[in-house]
XYZ file of C-alpha atoms in Angstrom:
762
model
C 36.191 38.768 191.156
C 38.053 35.466 191.458
C 36.030 32.492 192.627
C 39.129 30.404 193.224
C 40.054 32.865 195.984
C 36.720 34.099 197.270
C 34.866 30.762 197.141
C 37.774 28.349 197.299
C 36.849 26.705 194.017
C 39.269 24.230 192.409
C 39.740 25.311 188.815
C 43.068 23.981 187.587
C 43.313 20.212 187.006
C 45.992 18.257 188.851
C 49.448 17.855 187.391
C 50.232 14.924 185.164
C 52.827 13.973 187.762
C 49.947 13.036 190.095
C 48.870 10.228 187.786
C 47.196 9.643 184.428
C 44.209 7.790 185.888
C 42.293 11.104 186.078
C 42.899 11.911 182.424
C 40.411 10.479 179.976
C 40.826 9.598 176.313
C 37.091 10.167 175.915
C 34.822 12.902 177.390
C 36.060 12.661 180.963
C 32.695 11.500 182.251
C 32.470 8.790 184.929
C 33.505 5.393 183.568
C 35.290 6.759 180.502
C 38.640 5.246 179.517
C 41.776 6.885 180.917
C 45.370 7.100 179.777
C 46.624 5.177 182.763
C 48.818 2.332 181.486
C 47.979 2.737 177.791
C 50.827 2.373 175.261
C 50.367 5.749 173.551
C 50.682 7.901 176.701
C 53.400 8.318 179.283
C 54.447 10.794 181.947
C 57.840 12.423 181.241
C 59.310 13.642 184.533
C 62.119 15.890 183.274
C 61.406 17.565 179.968
C 63.897 20.390 179.310
C 61.096 22.898 178.666
C 58.194 21.749 180.835
C 59.635 19.736 183.671
C 57.012 17.037 184.199
C 54.667 16.621 181.240
C 52.503 14.171 179.289
C 53.877 12.571 176.111
C 51.040 11.492 173.831
C 51.010 9.636 170.516
C 48.102 10.575 168.246
C 46.398 7.346 167.140
C 42.871 8.440 166.151
C 41.448 11.217 163.996
C 40.466 13.320 167.035
C 42.644 12.422 169.991
C 40.847 13.623 173.135
C 42.371 14.508 176.483
C 39.924 15.424 179.296
C 40.210 15.771 183.052
C 37.750 13.477 184.781
C 37.320 16.038 187.534
C 34.633 18.716 187.327
C 35.684 22.314 186.786
C 32.835 24.504 188.077
C 31.360 27.010 185.657
C 29.220 29.523 187.538
C 26.918 32.123 186.046
C 28.803 35.328 185.420
C 32.189 33.619 185.606
C 34.637 33.325 182.731
C 37.412 30.760 182.764
C 40.474 30.679 180.539
C 41.793 27.170 179.916
C 45.359 27.107 178.590
C 48.100 24.600 177.929
C 51.529 24.596 176.413
C 52.398 21.950 173.861
C 55.203 21.062 171.495
C 55.587 18.534 168.688
C 58.334 15.941 169.206
C 58.187 13.749 166.083
C 55.940 12.361 163.386
C 53.042 14.162 161.738
C 52.296 17.658 162.976
C 48.746 17.796 164.384
C 46.361 20.625 165.081
C 45.568 21.372 168.715
C 42.623 23.060 170.384
C 41.274 23.519 173.887
C 38.120 21.474 174.376
C 35.708 20.783 177.224
C 32.630 18.618 177.824
C 29.771 20.853 179.063
C 27.989 19.229 181.979
C 24.522 20.149 183.201
C 22.460 19.032 186.202
C 22.262 15.255 186.506
C 25.526 14.738 184.634
C 24.054 15.204 181.154
C 25.820 16.969 178.321
C 24.515 20.398 177.462
C 23.734 20.169 173.780
C 23.858 22.945 171.244
C 26.817 24.799 172.742
C 30.353 25.110 171.392
C 32.657 22.723 173.234
C 35.927 23.305 171.363
C 38.180 26.334 171.002
C 40.054 27.585 167.932
C 42.537 25.166 166.338
C 46.238 25.937 166.143
C 48.339 23.837 163.771
C 51.798 22.916 164.996
C 54.355 23.802 162.340
C 57.718 22.685 163.720
C 59.314 20.385 166.250
C 60.482 21.597 169.622
C 58.759 24.988 169.466
C 56.488 25.650 172.423
C 52.967 26.692 171.454
C 50.442 27.940 173.974
C 46.776 27.320 173.208
C 43.919 28.733 175.203
C 40.200 29.261 175.105
C 37.720 31.068 177.330
C 34.595 29.363 178.676
C 31.774 31.514 180.034
C 28.084 31.943 180.413
C 27.689 35.143 178.415
C 28.094 35.766 174.736
C 30.849 38.323 175.034
C 33.649 39.212 172.649
C 36.615 36.987 173.366
C 34.562 34.085 174.782
C 35.237 30.958 172.716
C 32.733 28.582 174.361
C 29.491 30.267 175.371
C 27.601 27.814 177.590
C 24.813 29.975 179.032
C 23.237 29.099 182.352
C 22.631 25.429 181.641
C 26.177 24.242 182.153
C 27.417 24.041 185.712
C 30.744 22.289 185.174
C 33.073 21.047 182.484
C 35.563 18.289 181.856
C 38.355 20.438 180.436
C 41.215 19.367 178.208
C 42.224 19.490 174.581
C 41.915 17.749 171.203
C 44.578 16.761 168.716
C 43.257 16.945 165.169
C 44.604 16.187 161.707
C 46.882 13.350 160.637
C 47.719 10.630 163.148
C 51.144 9.278 164.043
C 52.591 12.391 165.640
C 54.143 12.571 169.104
C 53.559 15.640 171.286
C 54.372 16.702 174.817
C 51.835 18.630 176.865
C 52.571 20.730 179.920
C 50.206 20.854 182.895
C 46.919 22.641 182.228
C 46.044 25.971 183.756
C 42.527 27.263 184.363
C 42.221 30.932 185.327
C 39.253 32.969 186.430
C 39.317 35.928 184.013
C 35.924 37.294 184.989
C 37.380 40.697 185.815
C 38.422 41.083 182.205
C 34.729 41.199 181.289
C 33.435 43.335 184.130
C 34.340 46.917 184.980
C 36.204 47.468 188.254
C 36.440 50.646 190.307
C 40.226 50.329 190.837
C 43.037 49.790 188.356
C 45.025 47.620 190.768
C 44.781 44.599 193.011
C 46.488 44.439 196.395
C 48.558 41.361 197.270
C 47.250 41.574 200.824
C 43.767 40.796 199.576
C 45.131 37.438 198.459
C 46.789 36.508 201.729
C 50.171 38.264 201.648
C 51.456 39.129 205.123
C 54.624 41.149 204.469
C 56.524 40.218 207.623
C 59.601 38.931 205.769
C 59.046 35.440 207.210
C 55.821 33.963 205.856
C 55.966 32.770 202.243
C 53.924 35.308 200.295
C 54.667 33.851 196.854
C 51.298 32.043 196.533
C 49.500 35.287 197.349
C 51.576 37.162 194.765
C 50.694 34.532 192.188
C 46.991 34.747 193.030
C 47.009 38.549 192.885
C 48.666 38.457 189.487
C 46.082 35.994 188.225
C 43.278 38.202 189.482
C 44.736 41.418 188.074
C 43.927 40.532 184.462
C 45.439 43.680 183.022
C 45.338 45.832 186.137
C 48.418 46.626 188.201
C 49.454 44.541 191.182
C 50.145 46.629 194.275
C 52.793 45.515 196.761
C 52.152 47.800 199.748
C 54.623 48.721 202.477
C 56.249 45.733 204.133
C 58.853 43.057 203.449
C 57.534 40.113 201.479
C 59.384 36.808 201.423
C 58.947 34.843 198.212
C 59.739 31.169 198.687
C 59.870 30.441 194.950
C 60.369 32.201 191.638
C 57.599 34.611 190.721
C 56.558 35.776 187.268
C 54.205 38.733 187.010
C 52.165 38.915 183.827
C 50.819 42.300 184.933
C 52.562 45.524 185.884
C 53.602 45.795 189.535
C 53.823 48.803 191.841
C 56.290 48.355 194.684
C 55.763 50.359 197.856
C 57.191 47.494 199.900
C 60.141 45.252 199.069
C 60.646 41.557 198.442
C 63.274 39.057 199.522
C 63.967 35.723 197.897
C 66.681 33.098 197.521
C 69.578 33.901 195.205
C 68.586 31.193 192.750
C 64.916 32.221 192.606
C 63.842 34.701 189.964
C 61.516 37.671 189.903
C 60.189 38.253 186.389
C 58.383 41.536 185.710
C 57.044 41.096 182.211
C 55.059 44.324 182.001
C 57.489 46.710 183.705
C 60.835 45.088 183.095
C 63.353 47.838 183.881
C 65.989 48.537 186.475
C 64.019 51.159 188.461
C 61.290 48.569 189.092
C 63.822 46.023 190.343
C 65.557 48.612 192.510
C 62.155 49.402 194.061
C 61.295 45.709 194.408
C 64.440 44.847 196.378
C 65.078 48.223 197.999
C 68.721 48.036 196.932
C 70.275 49.183 193.667
C 73.016 46.552 193.443
C 70.743 43.662 194.369
C 68.092 45.070 192.051
C 70.584 45.137 189.178
C 71.710 41.579 189.910
C 68.131 40.298 189.943
C 67.229 42.292 186.831
C 70.213 40.792 184.997
C 69.174 37.355 186.233
C 65.709 37.930 184.814
C 67.104 39.282 181.543
C 68.911 36.001 180.961
C 66.113 33.809 182.313
C 62.988 34.176 180.199
C 61.875 37.695 180.972
C 60.402 37.961 177.443
C 62.555 41.079 176.992
C 65.705 41.481 174.915
C 66.940 44.508 176.831
C 67.258 45.903 180.326
C 66.767 49.661 180.556
C 68.596 51.174 183.511
C 66.286 54.162 183.274
C 69.159 56.627 183.381
C 69.875 55.576 186.963
C 73.263 55.410 188.672
C 74.199 52.169 190.410
C 76.675 52.643 193.252
C 79.108 49.699 193.539
C 81.444 49.072 196.453
C 82.817 45.905 194.872
C 82.744 43.777 191.715
C 79.553 42.094 190.532
C 80.005 38.437 189.615
C 77.665 38.413 186.626
C 77.577 34.625 186.258
C 76.657 34.216 189.906
C 73.951 36.860 189.528
C 72.482 35.105 186.489
C 72.791 31.630 187.955
C 74.097 30.391 184.596
C 77.346 29.076 183.139
C 76.615 29.786 179.469
C 74.382 32.210 177.596
C 74.378 32.938 173.869
C 71.170 34.810 173.027
C 71.247 38.503 172.183
C 70.631 40.724 175.187
C 71.122 44.477 175.735
C 71.811 46.613 178.824
C 71.260 50.305 178.181
C 70.928 53.827 179.500
C 72.546 54.101 182.910
C 75.652 54.594 184.994
C 77.887 52.258 187.005
C 79.673 54.266 189.707
C 82.466 52.658 191.742
C 82.851 53.726 195.365
C 86.037 53.471 197.428
C 86.223 50.123 199.196
C 88.792 47.412 200.038
C 86.747 45.146 197.769
C 88.580 46.687 194.801
C 92.061 45.871 196.114
C 94.245 44.031 193.612
C 95.324 40.487 194.537
C 98.985 39.754 193.794
C 100.783 36.424 194.157
C 104.172 35.143 193.047
C 104.929 31.529 192.228
C 107.762 29.535 190.729
C 106.700 27.609 187.605
C 108.114 25.785 184.598
C 107.464 26.469 180.918
C 108.124 24.375 177.824
C 107.498 25.761 174.329
C 106.294 22.323 173.206
C 103.359 22.841 175.574
C 103.048 26.590 175.012
C 99.723 27.391 176.632
C 100.523 26.081 180.089
C 102.697 26.632 183.130
C 103.553 23.439 185.004
C 104.881 22.680 188.456
C 103.291 25.881 189.723
C 104.044 26.473 193.385
C 101.079 27.448 195.567
C 98.750 27.191 192.576
C 95.730 27.396 194.883
C 96.598 31.024 195.643
C 96.526 32.097 192.000
C 93.236 33.669 190.946
C 91.819 32.814 187.527
C 91.819 35.963 185.409
C 95.149 37.200 186.774
C 97.632 39.047 184.579
C 100.886 37.072 184.217
C 104.176 38.965 184.450
C 107.771 37.748 184.213
C 110.774 37.481 181.931
C 109.763 36.296 178.462
C 106.073 37.115 178.985
C 104.397 39.357 176.411
C 101.764 41.930 177.141
C 98.264 40.970 178.287
C 98.791 37.296 179.090
C 96.188 36.066 181.574
C 95.365 32.945 183.575
C 92.377 31.280 181.910
C 92.106 28.303 184.276
C 94.100 26.246 186.756
C 94.304 22.659 187.964
C 95.257 22.572 191.601
C 95.732 18.803 191.658
C 98.077 18.847 188.679
C 99.762 22.112 189.656
C 99.159 23.664 186.238
C 97.965 27.039 184.974
C 96.455 27.582 181.518
C 97.442 30.796 179.733
C 95.503 33.042 177.385
C 98.563 33.517 175.118
C 101.904 31.795 174.639
C 105.141 33.077 176.186
C 107.952 34.082 173.833
C 111.081 33.379 175.846
C 110.949 32.637 179.564
C 113.506 30.521 181.369
C 112.654 26.855 181.756
C 111.841 27.640 185.360
C 111.371 31.039 186.963
C 109.204 33.067 189.316
C 106.092 34.692 187.869
C 103.858 37.420 189.270
C 100.070 37.008 189.051
C 98.005 40.203 189.426
C 94.231 39.930 189.659
C 92.551 43.253 188.924
C 89.011 43.929 190.144
C 86.363 44.816 187.573
C 82.999 46.507 188.074
C 81.287 43.835 185.971
C 83.062 40.487 186.033
C 81.867 37.900 183.492
C 84.722 35.461 184.121
C 82.433 33.052 185.985
C 80.663 32.166 182.746
C 82.075 29.290 180.754
C 80.849 31.065 177.637
C 78.879 34.249 177.104
C 77.934 35.700 173.714
C 75.861 38.432 172.109
C 75.670 40.923 174.948
C 75.466 44.629 174.141
C 76.019 47.607 176.430
C 74.722 50.860 174.979
C 74.727 54.341 176.523
C 76.204 53.122 179.810
C 78.800 55.083 181.801
C 81.405 53.106 183.735
C 82.804 55.539 186.305
C 85.746 53.600 187.680
C 87.107 56.644 189.557
C 90.666 55.350 189.641
C 89.757 52.530 192.038
C 88.367 49.813 189.753
C 88.668 48.387 186.267
C 85.689 48.221 183.931
C 84.623 44.904 182.388
C 86.198 41.445 182.448
C 84.907 39.320 179.574
C 83.964 35.659 179.786
C 86.713 33.167 178.857
C 84.814 32.220 175.684
C 82.113 33.806 173.544
C 81.563 36.128 170.628
C 79.940 39.383 169.575
C 80.344 41.317 172.813
C 79.305 44.813 171.752
C 79.901 48.217 173.354
C 78.065 51.179 171.864
C 78.122 54.817 173.007
C 79.627 53.887 176.379
C 82.065 55.822 178.572
C 84.875 54.358 180.676
C 86.103 57.060 183.020
C 89.333 56.636 184.984
C 89.769 52.853 184.983
C 92.470 51.942 187.486
C 94.169 49.127 185.573
C 92.087 48.122 182.573
C 89.003 49.350 180.783
C 88.062 45.986 179.289
C 90.044 42.764 179.631
C 89.783 39.530 177.713
C 91.445 36.617 179.497
C 90.427 34.084 176.853
C 88.454 34.092 173.610
C 85.344 35.849 174.838
C 86.438 38.703 172.559
C 85.819 36.891 169.277
C 84.124 39.392 166.918
C 84.315 42.036 169.659
C 82.689 45.294 168.560
C 83.130 48.819 169.909
C 81.327 51.832 168.456
C 81.512 55.480 169.542
C 82.904 54.753 172.995
C 85.094 57.018 175.155
C 87.942 56.102 177.493
C 89.342 58.737 179.855
C 92.526 57.858 181.722
C 93.136 58.108 185.442
C 96.811 58.770 184.630
C 96.608 61.920 182.530
C 98.867 64.022 184.740
C 101.845 61.635 184.774
C 104.443 60.996 182.028
C 103.426 58.552 179.320
C 106.213 56.142 180.253
C 104.913 55.853 183.835
C 101.345 54.862 182.927
C 100.206 51.260 183.289
C 96.526 51.339 182.240
C 95.274 49.671 179.053
C 91.944 50.541 177.485
C 91.304 47.023 176.174
C 92.934 43.916 174.765
C 91.840 41.306 172.230
C 92.925 37.647 172.112
C 90.672 36.314 169.358
C 89.935 37.445 165.797
C 87.791 39.892 163.870
C 87.330 42.793 166.260
C 85.712 45.986 164.941
C 86.803 49.173 166.729
C 85.030 52.191 165.262
C 84.638 55.912 165.963
C 85.893 55.723 169.546
C 88.123 58.063 171.562
C 90.898 57.141 174.001
C 92.448 59.831 176.180
C 95.964 59.385 177.610
C 95.783 55.728 178.556
C 99.034 53.890 179.247
C 98.359 51.829 176.122
C 95.189 52.100 174.101
C 94.853 48.580 172.705
C 96.769 45.297 172.591
C 95.496 43.143 169.749
C 96.384 39.493 169.324
C 94.595 37.450 166.677
C 93.899 38.861 163.237
C 91.139 40.155 161.011
C 90.740 43.437 162.916
C 89.098 46.574 161.536
C 90.261 49.742 163.309
C 88.289 52.597 161.747
C 87.680 56.256 162.588
C 89.112 56.301 166.112
C 91.170 58.906 167.957
C 93.723 57.813 170.518
C 96.268 60.119 172.093
C 98.865 59.450 174.758
C 100.966 62.590 175.029
C 102.185 64.258 178.198
C 103.812 67.499 179.322
C 107.391 66.256 179.147
C 109.393 68.373 176.687
C 111.159 66.270 174.048
C 109.921 63.262 175.947
C 109.624 59.662 174.869
C 106.313 58.185 173.833
C 104.881 54.680 174.171
C 102.876 52.356 171.984
C 99.194 53.126 171.536
C 98.321 50.109 169.396
C 100.219 46.852 169.864
C 99.790 44.056 167.310
C 101.186 40.782 168.679
C 100.965 38.448 165.690
C 103.037 38.531 162.527
C 100.361 38.168 159.863
C 97.519 40.292 161.164
C 95.153 40.530 158.177
C 93.955 43.857 159.558
C 93.067 47.362 158.391
C 93.616 50.757 160.056
C 91.623 53.426 158.266
C 90.683 57.013 159.085
C 92.123 57.059 162.606
C 93.741 59.954 164.461
C 96.918 58.557 166.072
C 98.304 61.179 168.395
C 101.602 61.139 170.331
C 101.946 57.377 170.364
C 102.993 54.698 167.918
C 101.908 51.408 166.411
C 104.115 48.556 167.598
C 104.027 45.312 165.620
C 105.555 42.266 167.335
C 105.302 38.502 167.665
C 105.577 38.499 171.436
C 102.896 35.830 171.883
C 104.816 33.228 169.862
C 106.311 30.369 171.886
C 108.845 29.761 169.089
C 109.459 33.324 167.916
C 112.138 32.490 165.330
C 110.676 32.282 161.831
C 109.585 28.806 160.835
C 106.792 27.744 158.514
C 104.298 30.447 159.464
C 103.524 33.686 157.669
C 105.896 36.478 158.649
C 105.045 40.143 159.217
C 102.327 41.091 156.762
C 98.655 41.548 156.026
C 98.475 45.097 157.399
C 96.872 48.041 155.598
C 97.313 51.546 157.047
C 95.395 54.080 154.985
C 93.893 57.541 155.356
C 95.016 58.104 158.953
C 96.278 61.224 160.724
C 99.551 60.750 162.620
C 100.706 63.639 164.801
C 103.116 64.321 167.638
C 104.514 67.320 169.457
C 107.406 68.025 171.804
C 108.904 64.582 171.276
C 112.468 63.330 170.949
C 113.809 63.348 167.390
C 114.015 59.541 167.314
C 110.269 59.145 167.884
C 108.363 57.430 165.052
C 104.864 56.084 164.450
C 105.319 52.637 162.881
C 107.604 50.222 164.729
C 108.266 46.589 163.866
C 109.877 44.621 166.675
C 110.665 40.961 165.883
C 110.983 38.729 168.924
C 112.832 36.074 166.887
C 115.219 35.737 163.964
C 114.520 35.139 160.285
C 111.398 37.249 159.950
C 110.667 39.567 157.048
C 107.925 41.839 155.738
C 105.569 40.158 153.298
C 102.649 42.526 152.838
C 102.362 46.067 154.191
C 100.490 49.005 152.690
C 100.892 52.519 154.129
C 98.970 54.782 151.777
C 97.300 58.186 151.901
C 98.218 59.080 155.474
C 99.171 62.441 156.958
C 102.253 62.573 159.188
C 102.956 65.786 161.114
C 105.386 66.666 163.890
C 104.935 69.898 165.833
C 107.543 71.795 167.861
C 110.529 70.041 166.367
C 111.298 67.622 163.583
C 111.539 63.878 163.989
C 113.954 61.752 161.966
C 111.474 59.496 160.135
C 108.078 57.836 160.538
C 109.120 54.172 160.778
C 112.029 52.380 162.428
C 112.945 48.765 163.015
C 113.384 47.869 166.680
C 116.116 45.250 166.406
C 116.821 45.077 170.137
C 115.874 41.373 170.089
C 116.229 40.397 166.440
C 116.643 41.891 162.986
C 114.529 41.436 159.864
C 115.681 39.481 156.820
C 115.555 42.234 154.182
C 116.512 39.818 151.401
C 112.942 38.455 151.561
C 110.949 41.699 151.735
C 107.968 41.712 149.382
C 104.715 43.541 148.702
C 105.454 46.759 150.591
C 103.865 50.059 149.573
C 104.458 53.484 151.095
C 102.774 56.016 148.861
C 100.514 59.048 148.704
C 101.457 60.089 152.242
C 102.192 63.662 153.344
C 105.129 64.514 155.602
C 105.430 67.643 157.737
C 108.189 68.116 160.282
C 109.771 64.821 159.176
C 113.457 64.960 158.265
C 113.344 61.943 155.941
C 110.308 60.869 153.935
C 109.583 57.167 153.532
C 108.469 56.134 150.029
C 108.291 52.773 148.289
C 108.623 52.522 145.366
C 110.674 55.721 145.244
C 111.608 57.640 142.113
C 114.644 59.889 142.519
C 116.771 62.129 140.313
C 120.549 61.689 140.344
C 123.277 63.808 138.683
C 126.620 62.291 137.822
C 128.973 65.337 137.878
C 131.995 63.723 136.255
C 132.428 60.829 133.870
C 132.414 57.419 135.498
C 131.728 53.850 134.457
C 129.915 53.042 137.736
C 127.314 55.416 139.087
C 126.442 54.630 142.723
C 122.999 55.996 143.586
C 121.849 56.343 147.233
C 118.126 55.531 147.667
C 118.549 54.218 151.223
C 116.930 57.090 153.109
C 113.564 56.529 151.487
C 113.411 52.750 151.894
C 111.139 51.571 154.760
C 112.682 50.165 157.940
C 116.246 50.538 156.615
C 115.669 47.805 154.070
C 117.634 46.803 151.002
C 117.395 48.165 147.488
C 116.023 44.884 146.146
C 114.639 45.984 142.800
C 114.860 48.742 140.186
C 111.736 49.032 138.044
C 112.571 52.074 135.968
C 115.504 54.075 134.549
C 114.868 57.245 132.560
C 117.707 59.473 131.302
C 117.069 63.215 131.327
C 119.028 64.770 128.502
C 122.006 63.183 126.777
C 124.568 60.933 128.405
C 128.002 62.092 127.334
C 131.471 60.668 127.481
C 134.706 62.529 128.245
C 134.732 63.933 124.693
C 131.205 65.357 125.211
C 129.879 62.895 122.645
C 126.448 61.430 123.222
C 126.522 57.792 124.307
C 123.504 55.757 123.224
C 124.287 52.587 125.125
C 122.280 51.523 128.194
C 123.679 50.648 131.632
C 123.023 47.505 133.621
C 121.760 47.643 137.218
C 123.225 46.181 140.384
C 120.747 46.130 143.293
C 121.550 45.600 146.993
C 124.773 47.502 146.399
C 127.049 48.848 149.082
C 128.004 47.482 152.508
C 124.413 47.828 153.787
C 122.771 46.524 150.588
C 120.767 49.717 150.200
C 122.396 51.416 147.197
C 121.866 51.058 143.451
C 124.747 50.933 140.937
C 124.481 51.681 137.232
C 127.343 50.279 135.162
C 128.069 51.801 131.684
C 130.220 50.431 128.896
C 132.455 53.525 129.176
C 132.847 56.454 131.565
C 129.952 58.880 131.104
C 128.188 61.749 132.836
C 124.525 62.799 132.884
C 121.266 62.917 134.811
C 119.039 59.876 135.547
C 115.612 59.250 137.146
C 115.488 55.867 138.829
C 112.633 53.975 140.504
C 113.796 51.609 143.257
C 111.968 49.290 145.619
C 112.739 47.791 148.998
C 110.719 44.716 148.013
C 109.810 42.357 145.266
C 106.230 41.389 144.446
C 106.834 37.670 144.989
């Protein structure tokens, strides 16, 4: 039963936008004062929450607001009067729905309740919905029982409590909720019974709205047909879709009771469009924090522009997409876009290319390649008028002018259209890229993007890319990356699982299988814990490539409990526009503890920890490598750590705070230990004992300090007499500054235990 439909009754008062001369400050009866032109009331046409609304200043103890029109109240009918309100300033009032009960002849029906329950506003800006039910019968849930005497009401609300407050009130809504109090034979209402046509042309949105109002807890049935909705539609009740709907891109379909991907796929008859509209609803007031894909697989033949789907530029409220599969199908829509352009670069303006030829052709989000360009540098924005391109990271050493290559990969889910996007979680979602697409492109700004229990299978170029700072506080837990390049040599692979530009990423308990590179991390403050990444191949005694690349000198990061297999950690400053050491921190702030390092069938010069300075004057100023296991299978390797000085060397005279200790070495020709305690025998008498500690010192550094000398047994001179004098120490001895010399007052022989360090504490 719905008298508004069946009998054409007008229930809901007009909008405030239609004028305040029909809104009374008294009972709403004929001749009562209205709010038209009074100083304490005004129509606000563009409130951010309500659109058009009434702003009202409370000036009396009970501030009344009543519609002067008559809302019919028929026997057996139950009406719910509701309004949304928020406090703006001043004292916080109480608010309640109220109505003047009118009987025959325009007299008030005495002895009946004419106010609903009071809700006290407790904060400013929060939207509060108040409602009350008016009806003839004394039923549970009816707030104003008027019996048979009342035939109409002047509906509205009261503001109670202290005066002086300012509130804004949205347009009233009066609904016939009779069906909530009467049993029905069916558990659904059909949109056709409310005027829906289903020809794909006529606007069926009003009929959908009416059916939803009438459902009152029952399902809404959308039978076979194509239903055009000319405006956004929110369903308060569950909906069954046998037919499909069409609507404008910017209009939204909100399914509050069955908000899940299968319902949207049914509603639009298309999985991709259904996902786009479900994501739009998720970010636009669906009253749900998560979108369940229902275990379904979504077949994509091209990237989804997530910002376009949402119709938003920014979004920073927690939302979750879970439990499904994104499957990429072969299509030209995945083809990479590549452009080359001549451009100029100046290290005094390090984040920008200027004088860019054909800048209009360059696609934002493109990978930048060229001489002097480090790994994972992307185009964050461009200015066609100025001929400039903004870069995600600085360049370390390009020519003043040169030709660059710009490669735009295609991603299944592309968030680059957002200005900023934060707090989005994907959990239990498979991204099947199938060697034809990349996975996810993050927004240029944002934080707390979270991946949990997700799979990225065969990404073509990248699993996840950050072209800006949308990776701040990026989190990854228990995810799996499976390469599309497993069968080819490691040196020929080009895929990267993910990169980070910002700070404070947390990468935990994830597995990466034979990617070209597992991760490229700029920024600092990273926690890399409990992961397994392996990048081996079937090449006997073959070279290996970096698995983890750190691109800043002072990384303030921790690697703990990882399994690092057939690849190495490369530590550079390749994103520094002035890579020579200046006033910044140099290489330091890295803790590597409790990890497993393994390799097999590799060249003897392979090693797991590589420092590669891209400028001169740098040194190590804080590195801890403790409690790790290093093991080489099928052939020894020389040592675990080298210095790559192909561009620049380190300044070993400034090394400090370096610890290599508690590690185990298997299949390693030379252990690396610092501080190192060694035993030396001097076979014949000599005044100067030169002791070689160089093999143990990390990265071929100097013997900067001796912290302990212990003689084992007597020190004897040429006459075999015990000498009780002590030697003095010369550090940084020898042509390579990596030996220690003990100088005695006379020639002696004996055995000594010496503790030497490559560093000093300060």
